[in-house]
XYZ file of C-alpha atoms in Angstrom:
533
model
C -10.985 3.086 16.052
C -14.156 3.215 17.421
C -16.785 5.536 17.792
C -19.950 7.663 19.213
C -22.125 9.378 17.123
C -23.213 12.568 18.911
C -26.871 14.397 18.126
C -25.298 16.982 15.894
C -23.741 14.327 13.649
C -20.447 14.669 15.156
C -17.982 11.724 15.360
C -16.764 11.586 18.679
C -13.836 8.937 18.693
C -11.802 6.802 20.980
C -8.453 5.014 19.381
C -7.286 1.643 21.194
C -3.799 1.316 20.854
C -1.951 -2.003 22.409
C 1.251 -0.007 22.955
C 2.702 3.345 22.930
C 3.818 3.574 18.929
C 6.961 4.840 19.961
C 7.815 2.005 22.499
C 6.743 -0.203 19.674
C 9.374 1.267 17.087
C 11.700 1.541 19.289
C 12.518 -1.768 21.281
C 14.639 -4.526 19.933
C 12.409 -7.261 20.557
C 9.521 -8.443 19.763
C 8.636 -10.492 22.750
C 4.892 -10.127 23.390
C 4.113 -10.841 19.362
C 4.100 -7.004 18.355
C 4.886 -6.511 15.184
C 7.899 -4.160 14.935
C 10.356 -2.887 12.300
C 13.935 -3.332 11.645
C 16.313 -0.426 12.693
C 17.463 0.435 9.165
C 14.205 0.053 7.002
C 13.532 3.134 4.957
C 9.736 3.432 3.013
C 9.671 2.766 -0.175
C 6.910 5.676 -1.121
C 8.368 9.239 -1.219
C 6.987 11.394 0.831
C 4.829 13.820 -1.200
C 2.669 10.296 -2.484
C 2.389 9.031 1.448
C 1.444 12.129 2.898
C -2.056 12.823 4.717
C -3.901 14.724 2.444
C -4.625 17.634 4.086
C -1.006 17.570 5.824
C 1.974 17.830 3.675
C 5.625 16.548 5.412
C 8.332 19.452 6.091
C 9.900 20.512 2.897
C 13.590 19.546 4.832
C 12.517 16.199 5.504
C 14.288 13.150 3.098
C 11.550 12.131 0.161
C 11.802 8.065 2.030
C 12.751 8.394 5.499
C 13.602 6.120 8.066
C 10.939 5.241 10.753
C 12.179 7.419 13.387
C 11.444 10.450 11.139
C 8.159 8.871 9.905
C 7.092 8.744 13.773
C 8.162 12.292 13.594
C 5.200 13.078 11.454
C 2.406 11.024 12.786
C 3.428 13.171 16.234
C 3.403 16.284 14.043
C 0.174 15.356 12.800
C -1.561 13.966 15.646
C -0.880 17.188 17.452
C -1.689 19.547 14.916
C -5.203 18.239 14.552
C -5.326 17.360 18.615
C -5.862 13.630 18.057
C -3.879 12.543 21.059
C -6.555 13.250 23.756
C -8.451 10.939 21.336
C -6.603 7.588 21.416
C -5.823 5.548 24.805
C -2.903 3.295 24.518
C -1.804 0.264 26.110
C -5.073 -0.635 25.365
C -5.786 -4.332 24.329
C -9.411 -5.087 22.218
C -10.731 -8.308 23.872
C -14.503 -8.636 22.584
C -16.603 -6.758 19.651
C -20.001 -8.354 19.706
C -23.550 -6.957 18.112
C -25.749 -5.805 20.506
C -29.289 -7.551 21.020
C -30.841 -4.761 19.736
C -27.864 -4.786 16.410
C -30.338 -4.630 14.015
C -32.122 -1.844 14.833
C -29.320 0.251 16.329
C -26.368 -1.322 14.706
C -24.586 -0.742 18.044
C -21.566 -2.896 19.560
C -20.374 -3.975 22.618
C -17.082 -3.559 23.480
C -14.458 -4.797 26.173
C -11.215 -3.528 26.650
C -8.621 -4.431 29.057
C -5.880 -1.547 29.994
C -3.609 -2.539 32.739
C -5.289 -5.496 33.701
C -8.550 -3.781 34.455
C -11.349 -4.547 32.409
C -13.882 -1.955 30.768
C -17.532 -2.416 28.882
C -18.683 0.283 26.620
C -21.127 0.829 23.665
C -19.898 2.268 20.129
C -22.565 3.299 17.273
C -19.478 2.242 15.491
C -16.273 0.811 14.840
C -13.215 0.327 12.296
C -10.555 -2.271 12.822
C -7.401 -0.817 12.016
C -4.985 -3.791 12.730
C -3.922 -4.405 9.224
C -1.765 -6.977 7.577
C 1.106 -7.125 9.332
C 0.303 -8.891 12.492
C 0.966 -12.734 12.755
C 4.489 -13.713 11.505
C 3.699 -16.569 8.791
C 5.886 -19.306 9.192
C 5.106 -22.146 6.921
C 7.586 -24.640 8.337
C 5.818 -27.481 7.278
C 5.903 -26.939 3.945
C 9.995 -27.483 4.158
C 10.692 -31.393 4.971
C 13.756 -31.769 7.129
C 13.295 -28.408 8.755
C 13.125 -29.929 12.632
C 16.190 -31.528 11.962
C 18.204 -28.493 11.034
C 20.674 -27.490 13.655
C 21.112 -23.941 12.908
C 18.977 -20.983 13.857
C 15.523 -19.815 12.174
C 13.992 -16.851 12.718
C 10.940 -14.997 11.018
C 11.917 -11.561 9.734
C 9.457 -9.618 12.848
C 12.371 -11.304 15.187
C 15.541 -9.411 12.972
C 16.466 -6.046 14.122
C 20.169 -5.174 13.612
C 23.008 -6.860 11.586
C 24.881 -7.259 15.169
C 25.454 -11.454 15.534
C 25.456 -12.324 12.145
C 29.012 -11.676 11.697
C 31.189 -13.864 9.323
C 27.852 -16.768 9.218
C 26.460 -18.092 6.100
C 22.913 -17.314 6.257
C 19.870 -18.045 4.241
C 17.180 -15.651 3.818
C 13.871 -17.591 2.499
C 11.095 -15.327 0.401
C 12.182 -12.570 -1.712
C 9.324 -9.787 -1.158
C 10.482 -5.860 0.143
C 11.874 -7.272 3.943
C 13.653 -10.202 1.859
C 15.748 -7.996 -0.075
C 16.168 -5.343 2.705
C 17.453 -8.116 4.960
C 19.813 -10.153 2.141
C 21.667 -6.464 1.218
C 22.273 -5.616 4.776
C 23.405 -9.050 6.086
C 25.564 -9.379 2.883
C 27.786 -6.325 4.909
C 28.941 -8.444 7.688
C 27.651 -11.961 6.948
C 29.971 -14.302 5.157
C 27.539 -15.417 2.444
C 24.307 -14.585 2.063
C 21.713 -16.981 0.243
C 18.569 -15.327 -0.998
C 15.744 -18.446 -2.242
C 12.827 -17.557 -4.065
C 10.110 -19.531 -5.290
C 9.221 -16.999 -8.461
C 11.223 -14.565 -9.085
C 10.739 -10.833 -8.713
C 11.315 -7.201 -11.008
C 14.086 -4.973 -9.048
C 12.935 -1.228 -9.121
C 14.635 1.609 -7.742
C 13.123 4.159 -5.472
C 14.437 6.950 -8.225
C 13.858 7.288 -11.426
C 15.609 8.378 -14.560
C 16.725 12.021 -13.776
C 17.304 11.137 -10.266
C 13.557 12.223 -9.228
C 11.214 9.883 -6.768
C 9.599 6.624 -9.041
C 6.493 7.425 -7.097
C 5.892 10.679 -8.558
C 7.278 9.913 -12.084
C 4.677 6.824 -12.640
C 1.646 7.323 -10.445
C 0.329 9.883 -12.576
C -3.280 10.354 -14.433
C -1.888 10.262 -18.135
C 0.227 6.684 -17.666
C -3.074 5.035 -15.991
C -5.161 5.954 -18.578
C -2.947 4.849 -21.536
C -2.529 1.726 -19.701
C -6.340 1.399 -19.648
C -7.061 1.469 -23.313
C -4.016 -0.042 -24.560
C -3.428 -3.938 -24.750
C -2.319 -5.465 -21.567
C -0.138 -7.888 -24.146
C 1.581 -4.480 -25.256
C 1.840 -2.700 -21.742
C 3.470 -5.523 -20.462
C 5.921 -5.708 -23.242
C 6.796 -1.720 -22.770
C 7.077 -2.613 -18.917
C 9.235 -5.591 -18.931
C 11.528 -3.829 -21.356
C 11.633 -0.836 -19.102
C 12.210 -2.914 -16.178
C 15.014 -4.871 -17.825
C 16.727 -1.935 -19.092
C 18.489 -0.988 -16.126
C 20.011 -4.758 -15.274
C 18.672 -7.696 -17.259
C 16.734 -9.442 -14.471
C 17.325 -13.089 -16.227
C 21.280 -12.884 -16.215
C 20.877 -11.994 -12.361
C 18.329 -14.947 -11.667
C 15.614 -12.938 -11.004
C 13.136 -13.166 -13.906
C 9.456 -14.278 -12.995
C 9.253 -18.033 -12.988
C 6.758 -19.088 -16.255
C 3.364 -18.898 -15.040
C 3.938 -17.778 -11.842
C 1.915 -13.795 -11.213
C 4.643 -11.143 -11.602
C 5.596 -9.157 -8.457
C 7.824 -6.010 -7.863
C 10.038 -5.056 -4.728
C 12.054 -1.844 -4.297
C 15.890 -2.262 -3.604
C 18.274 -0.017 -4.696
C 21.000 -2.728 -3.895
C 20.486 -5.420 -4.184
C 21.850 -6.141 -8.001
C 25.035 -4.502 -6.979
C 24.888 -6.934 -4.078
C 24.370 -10.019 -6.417
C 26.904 -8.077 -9.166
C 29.621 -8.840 -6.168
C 28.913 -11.882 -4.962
C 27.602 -11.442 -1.504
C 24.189 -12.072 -2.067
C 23.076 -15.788 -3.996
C 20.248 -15.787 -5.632
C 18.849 -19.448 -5.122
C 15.549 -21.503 -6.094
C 12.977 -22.340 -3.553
C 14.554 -25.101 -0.821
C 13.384 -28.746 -1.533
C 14.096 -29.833 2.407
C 16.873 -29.636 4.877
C 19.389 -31.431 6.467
C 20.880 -30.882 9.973
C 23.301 -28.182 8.698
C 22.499 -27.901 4.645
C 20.036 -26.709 2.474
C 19.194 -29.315 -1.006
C 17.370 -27.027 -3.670
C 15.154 -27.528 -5.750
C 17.187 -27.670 -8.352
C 19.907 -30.214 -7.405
C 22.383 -27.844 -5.701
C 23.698 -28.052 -2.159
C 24.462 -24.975 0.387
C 26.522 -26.548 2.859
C 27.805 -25.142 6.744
C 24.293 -23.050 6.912
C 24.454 -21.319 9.825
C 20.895 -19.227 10.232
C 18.081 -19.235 8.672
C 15.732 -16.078 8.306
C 12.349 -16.524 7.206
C 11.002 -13.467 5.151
C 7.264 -15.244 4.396
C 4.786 -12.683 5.317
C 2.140 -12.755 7.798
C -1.240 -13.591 7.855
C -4.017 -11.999 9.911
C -7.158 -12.609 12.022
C -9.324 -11.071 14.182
C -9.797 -12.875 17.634
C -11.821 -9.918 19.077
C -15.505 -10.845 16.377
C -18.294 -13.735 16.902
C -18.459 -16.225 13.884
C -19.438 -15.978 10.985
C -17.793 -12.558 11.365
C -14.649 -13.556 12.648
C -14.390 -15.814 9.600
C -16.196 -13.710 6.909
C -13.566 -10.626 7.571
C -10.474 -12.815 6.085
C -12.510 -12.939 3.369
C -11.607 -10.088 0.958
C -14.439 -10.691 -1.527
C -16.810 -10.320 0.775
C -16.128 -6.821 1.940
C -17.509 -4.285 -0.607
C -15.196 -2.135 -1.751
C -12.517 -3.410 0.986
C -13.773 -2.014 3.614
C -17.744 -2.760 4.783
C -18.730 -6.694 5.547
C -21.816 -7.896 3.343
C -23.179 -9.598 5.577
C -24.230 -6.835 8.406
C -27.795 -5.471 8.220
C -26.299 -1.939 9.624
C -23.366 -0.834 7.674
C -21.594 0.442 11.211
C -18.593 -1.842 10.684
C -15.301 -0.215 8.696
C -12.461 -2.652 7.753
C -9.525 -0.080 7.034
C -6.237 -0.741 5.779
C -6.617 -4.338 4.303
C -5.840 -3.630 0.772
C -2.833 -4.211 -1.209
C -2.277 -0.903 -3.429
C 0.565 0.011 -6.112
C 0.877 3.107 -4.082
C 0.739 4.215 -1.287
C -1.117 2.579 2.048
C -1.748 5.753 4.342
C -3.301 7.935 1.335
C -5.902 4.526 0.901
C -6.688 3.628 4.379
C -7.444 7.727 4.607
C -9.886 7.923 2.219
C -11.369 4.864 3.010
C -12.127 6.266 6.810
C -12.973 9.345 5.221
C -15.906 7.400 3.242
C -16.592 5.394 6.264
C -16.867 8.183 8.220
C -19.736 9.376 6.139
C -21.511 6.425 5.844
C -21.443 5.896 9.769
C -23.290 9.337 9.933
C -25.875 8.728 7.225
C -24.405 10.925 4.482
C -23.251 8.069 1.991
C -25.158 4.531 1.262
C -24.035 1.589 0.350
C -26.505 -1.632 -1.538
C -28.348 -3.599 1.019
C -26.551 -6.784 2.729
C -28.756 -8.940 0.991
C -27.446 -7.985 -2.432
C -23.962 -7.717 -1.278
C -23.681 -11.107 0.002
C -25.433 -12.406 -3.082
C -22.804 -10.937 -5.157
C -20.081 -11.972 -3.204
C -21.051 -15.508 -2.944
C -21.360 -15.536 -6.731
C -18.289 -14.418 -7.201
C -16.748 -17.053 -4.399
C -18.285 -20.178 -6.625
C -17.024 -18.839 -9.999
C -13.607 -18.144 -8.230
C -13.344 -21.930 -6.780
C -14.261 -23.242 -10.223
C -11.382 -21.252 -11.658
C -13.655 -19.041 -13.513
C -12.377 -15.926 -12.064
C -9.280 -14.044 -10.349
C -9.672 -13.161 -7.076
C -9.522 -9.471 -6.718
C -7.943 -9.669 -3.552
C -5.037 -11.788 -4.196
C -3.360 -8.934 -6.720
C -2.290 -5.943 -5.888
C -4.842 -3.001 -6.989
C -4.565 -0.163 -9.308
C -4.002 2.686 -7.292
C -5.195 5.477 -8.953
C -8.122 3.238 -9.985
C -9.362 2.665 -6.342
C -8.615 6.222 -4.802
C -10.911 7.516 -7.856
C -13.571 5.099 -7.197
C -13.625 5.912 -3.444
C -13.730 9.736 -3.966
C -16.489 8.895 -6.368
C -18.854 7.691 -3.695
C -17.727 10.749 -1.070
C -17.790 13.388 -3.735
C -14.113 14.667 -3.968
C -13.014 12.677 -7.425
C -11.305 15.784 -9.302
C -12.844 16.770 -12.146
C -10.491 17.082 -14.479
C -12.583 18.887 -17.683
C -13.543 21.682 -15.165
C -9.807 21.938 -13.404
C -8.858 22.816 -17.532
C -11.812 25.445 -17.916
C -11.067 26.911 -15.015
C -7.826 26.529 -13.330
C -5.695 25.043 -16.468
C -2.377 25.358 -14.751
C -3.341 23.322 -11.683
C -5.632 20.733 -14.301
C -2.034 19.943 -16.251
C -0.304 19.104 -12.644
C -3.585 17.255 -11.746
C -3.783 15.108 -15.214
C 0.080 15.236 -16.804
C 1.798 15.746 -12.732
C 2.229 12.762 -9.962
C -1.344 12.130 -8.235
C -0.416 13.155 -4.874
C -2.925 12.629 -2.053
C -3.646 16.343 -1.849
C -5.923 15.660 -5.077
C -8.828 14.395 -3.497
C -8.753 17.616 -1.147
C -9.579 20.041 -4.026
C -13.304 19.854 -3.999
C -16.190 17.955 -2.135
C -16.803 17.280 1.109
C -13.318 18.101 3.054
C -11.943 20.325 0.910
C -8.689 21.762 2.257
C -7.795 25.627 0.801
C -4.399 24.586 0.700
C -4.739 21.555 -1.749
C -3.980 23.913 -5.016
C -0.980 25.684 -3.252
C 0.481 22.010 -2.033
C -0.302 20.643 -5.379
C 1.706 23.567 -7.583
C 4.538 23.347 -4.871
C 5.162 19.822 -4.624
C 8.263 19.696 -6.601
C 9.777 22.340 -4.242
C 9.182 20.213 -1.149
C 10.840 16.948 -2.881
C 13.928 19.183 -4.478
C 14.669 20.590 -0.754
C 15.865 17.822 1.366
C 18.528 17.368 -2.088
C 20.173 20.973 -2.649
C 22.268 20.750 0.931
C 25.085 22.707 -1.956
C 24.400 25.304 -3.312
C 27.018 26.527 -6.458
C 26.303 29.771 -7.526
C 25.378 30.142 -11.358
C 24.861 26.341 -11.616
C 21.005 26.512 -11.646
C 19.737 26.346 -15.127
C 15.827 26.894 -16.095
C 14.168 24.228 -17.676
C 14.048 25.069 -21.601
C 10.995 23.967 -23.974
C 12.839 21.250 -25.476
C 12.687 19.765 -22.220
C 9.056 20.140 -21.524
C 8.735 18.652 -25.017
C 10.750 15.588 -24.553
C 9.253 15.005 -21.233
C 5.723 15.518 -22.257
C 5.417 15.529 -25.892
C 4.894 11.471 -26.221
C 2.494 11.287 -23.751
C 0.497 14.115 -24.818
C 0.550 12.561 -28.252
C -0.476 9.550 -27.291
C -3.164 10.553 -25.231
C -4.741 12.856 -28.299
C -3.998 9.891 -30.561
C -6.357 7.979 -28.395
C -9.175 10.379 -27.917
C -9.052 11.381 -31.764
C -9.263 7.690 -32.345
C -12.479 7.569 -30.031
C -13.784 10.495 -31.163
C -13.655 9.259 -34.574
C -15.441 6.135 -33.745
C -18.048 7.848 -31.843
C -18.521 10.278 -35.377
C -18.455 6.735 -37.402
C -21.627 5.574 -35.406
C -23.686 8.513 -35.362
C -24.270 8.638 -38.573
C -24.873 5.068 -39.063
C -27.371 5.619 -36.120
C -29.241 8.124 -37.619
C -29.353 6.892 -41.324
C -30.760 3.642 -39.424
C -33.412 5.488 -37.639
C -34.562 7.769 -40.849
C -34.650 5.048 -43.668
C -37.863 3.243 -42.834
C-alpha cells in the first residue's frame, strides 16, 4: 500500500497487487512462487472475530468458511467502500528507496513493473503488506540422507488436492495448522499417513462446549483479565486440564515435549484420525534413506512414498536498501510491530507481521488505521534515536539469554488491539459503557471482543458498532438453524445465565474486592505515616 498525502490531509492511495487475488486462489499451481492455498482449507477464526470492523459478514454466511466464500467478502467489501479503483494488480514492487531529500520530506521512490513496463513514482508514504506467508521454508539440510531419498518431497505451498496420493504411504513433516489439515485429508485416500513432530502440539476444536464458535467463547474481556492477575503457574494448570479434557493429548502422542514452548493448532479431526489409525503420530526424523525414514527414536517407516514438508515460511523484503532490508526481519526493532526505529520520518508502516491469538485481519486493520494517522500528523510516535536505543538494548539482553524475544511468541490479542486503540483513541471505555449504556458495557466486558469494539468511540467511529455488537449472536446462530421445528425453541432461563456467568463474575469481584482492600490497607498506613511526626 502506498500512498499520497493530499493538502487537505486526505490519504490518497494506490494498492500494488502481483496478481489478481482471485487468479491467485484459484489456480492449482504455484509455479511463479505465489503463495496459494489448498482447495479444502477452511479459517480457523469464526467469522464475527475476523470481520472488518466497520463491515460485518452476511448473517447466512458459515461462522469459518472456505476461501472461495472468504474472497466473497473482501469483493463485498472492496466494493462497498469503492477500493477497487484504488489498487492496480499484476503489479510487481521492484525498488523502495529514501529519497535524497528523506529526511526532510520522508518521501520514497518507487518502481514498479506491470506488464513488463516499468514505472517511477514518489509516495509521502508506504506500508508493506506482504506478510508471513511468502517464501516456502524448506530446511532440507537439517535432515541427513534427504538427497538420497527416492521418493517425492514437496513443501505444503506445492499441495492442492488429495488427487495422486491414492493408496501411498506418505509422511507429512511439522505439525502446525497446514500439518494437521494436510495429515486428516491425505489419511482419506492415502494408505498411511505419518505425521512427525519435533514438540508436540494442544488439539483445539473450532467449537466449543455448547456447540458455539471457540473464538467467541474465549476471546473475551473477563477471561484476559483473570488471566492477568492470576498466577501463570495456576492458569496454565486450569488450561492444560481444559485442553486435556476432551482427549488426553499424552495417550495420543501429542503432549508438548519437556521444555520445548507450548503451541496450539485447530483440527477438529485429527484425534479421530489418530483414534483409527490412519494418521501416525511420529517423533522428529533423525535422517533418511533412499526409501525409509529412521526416527529419532529408533523406529523405522519403511516403503515411504512422498514426503510433504509442512515447515513454514520465512520472509524478506528484496524491494529496501540495507540496513533496512535487514533491520525489517527484525521484529524487535519495529515499535509496536509496525514502524522501523531506525527512520528519522516515521512514513514507513510494516502491517501484518505479527503473530496474534486471534484474529490477523482485525490486527493488521487497526494497525493501518494507527498508521494512517501517524502518516498524516495526527498520532506521534518517540524519536528514532530512542527507539533504536531501546531496541538494541533489548537485542544484547536477548543474545545473553536475559530476555524472551517478544516476537518469537504469539501475542495476547486482546492485549495488543487495546494498546493500539490506546494510541488512536478508540480503546472502549468500559466504566463509562456501564454508566451509560450498561447493556452494551456487559456484551463489551462479559461478551466475545469482536472487532466492532474499537468502532464505538474515537476517531472512526461507525453508528452501527452498538447494533452489530448486541446482534452478533444472531448473525453466528443463522448460517446453523437451516430446520426449523416448531415449539422446539426454548428461552434461555436464569439458571443458565447463572451457570454461564456466575463464576466469572465472582471471580472477577473476588479480585477487585481483594484490590480494593489492599488499596484501603495502605491508605491508612499512608496517612498515619505522614501525620505522626
Amino acid at each position: 500500500m502506498l500512498a499520497r498525502i493530499l493538502g487537505s490531509g486526505r490519504i490518497h492511495g494506490v494498492s500494488f497487487w502481483e496478481k489478481d487475488f482471485r487468479e491467485t486462489c484459484s489456480q492449482e499451481t504455484s509455479k511463479d512462487g505465489m503463495t496459494r492455498v489448498y482447495k479444502s482449507l477452511v479459517t480457523n477464526v469464526c467469522k464475527e472475530m475476523s470481520c472488518y470492523s466497520d463491515f460485518p459478514f452476511q448473517e447466512d454466511y458459515p461462522n469459518f468458511m472456505n476461501h472461495e466464500k472468504f474472497w466473497n467478502y473482501l469483493q463485498e467489501f472492496a466494493e462497498h467502500f469503492d477500493l477497487l479503483k484504488y489498487i492496480q494488480f499484476k503489479t510487481t514492487v521492484c525498488s523502495i528507496t529514501k529519497r535524497p531529500d528523506f529526511s526532510e520530506t520522508g518521501q520514497w521512490d518507487v518502481v514498479t513493473e506491470t506488464e513488463g513496463r516499468q514505472d517511477r513514482a514518489v509516495f509521502d508514504a508506504v506500508m508493506v503488506c506482504t506478510g508471513h506467508f511468502l517464501n516456502p521454508r524448506l530446511p532440507l539440510e537439517s535432515f541427513p540422507g534427504i538427497h538420497k531419498f527416492k521418493g517425492q518431497i514437496l513443501h505444503s505451498q506445492e499441495y492442492k488436492i488429495p488427487a495422486g496420493f491414492q493408496d501411498k504411504r506418505v509422511l507429512v513433516i511439522g505439525l502446525g495448522n497446514t500439518g494437521g489439515d494436510i495429515a486428516v485429508e491425505l489419511s482419506r485416500t492415502a494408505a498411511q499417513v505419518l505425521l512427525s513432530t519435533r514438540t508436540g502440539t494442544w488439539v483445539i476444536n473450532r467449537s466449543s462446549d455448547g456447540g458455539y464458535p471457540l473464538n467467541m467463547m474465549v476471546t473475551r474481556r473477563h477471561h484476559n483479565f483473570i488471566a492477568q492477575v492470576l498466577p501463570s503457574c495456576i492458569l496454565k494448570w486450569i488450561q492444560e486440564r481444559h485442553l486435556n479434557k476432551r482427549f488426553d493429548h499424552a495417550n495420543y502422542g501429542l503432549n508438548i515435549t519437556k521444555g520445548k514452548k507450548p503451541k496450539k493448532i485447530v483440527n477438529d479431526e485429527l484425534p479421530t484420525c489418530i483414534l483409527c489409525g490412519t494418521v501416525t503420530i511420529k517423533t522428529s526424523v533423525k535422517e533418511f534413506t533412499e526409501t525409509s525414514a529412521v526416527f529419532e527414536d529408533g523406529t523405522v517407516e519403511e516403503n515411504i512414498d512422498v514426503v510433504i514438508f509442512t515447515t513454514g515460511y520465512t520472509y524478506s523484503f528484496p524491494f529496501f536498501e540495507e540496513p533496512l532490508k535487514t533491520l525489517c526481519t527484525k521484529k524487535i526493532f519495529l515499535y509496536k510491530l509496525v514502524f522501523p526505529s531506525n527512520l528519522e520520518k516515521t512514513t514507513l508502516a510494516m502491517i501484518g507481521f505479527i503473530s496474534l491469538t486471534g484474529s490477523i485481519l482485525a490486527g493488521t486493520e487497526l494497525q493501518a488505521r494507527w498508521a494512517t494517522r501517524i502518516f498524516k500528523g495526527l498520532c506521534k510516535i518517540p524519536p528514532s534515536q530512542k527507539l533504536m536505543a531501546e531496541a538494541m538494548k533489548k537485542e544484547q539482553l536477548i543474545e545473553r539469554g536475559l530476555m524472551k524475544d517478544p516476537g518469537a511468541d504469539k501475542i495476547d490479542y486482546i492485549s495488543y488491539m487495546d494498546d493500539l486503540a490506546s494510541f488512536i483513541g478508540v480503546k472502549p471505555n468500559i466504566p463509562l459503557l456501564f454508566i451509560k449504556d450498561p447493556r452494551l458495557a456487559w456484551e463489551v466486558f462479559f461478551g466475545p471482543c469482536t472487532p466492532y469494539q474499537y468502532r464505538l468511540m474515537g476517531p472512526g467511529k461507525w453508528d452501527g458498532a452498538r447494533n452489530a455488537i448486541l446482534t452478533q449472536w444472531d448473525r453466528t446462530l443463522k448460517p446453523l438453524k437451516t430446520r426449523t421445528i416448531p415449539g422446539s425453541f426454548k428461552p434461555a432461563s436464569m439458571s443458565h445465565y447463572l451457570k454461564a456467568w456466575g463464576a466469572p463474575i465472582l471471580l472477577a469481584s473476588f479480585l477487585l474486592i481483594y484490590k480494593s482492600s489492599i488499596f484501603l490497607k495502605l491508605v491508612p498506613e499512608k496517612l498515619q505515616d505522614r501525620l505522626s511526626p
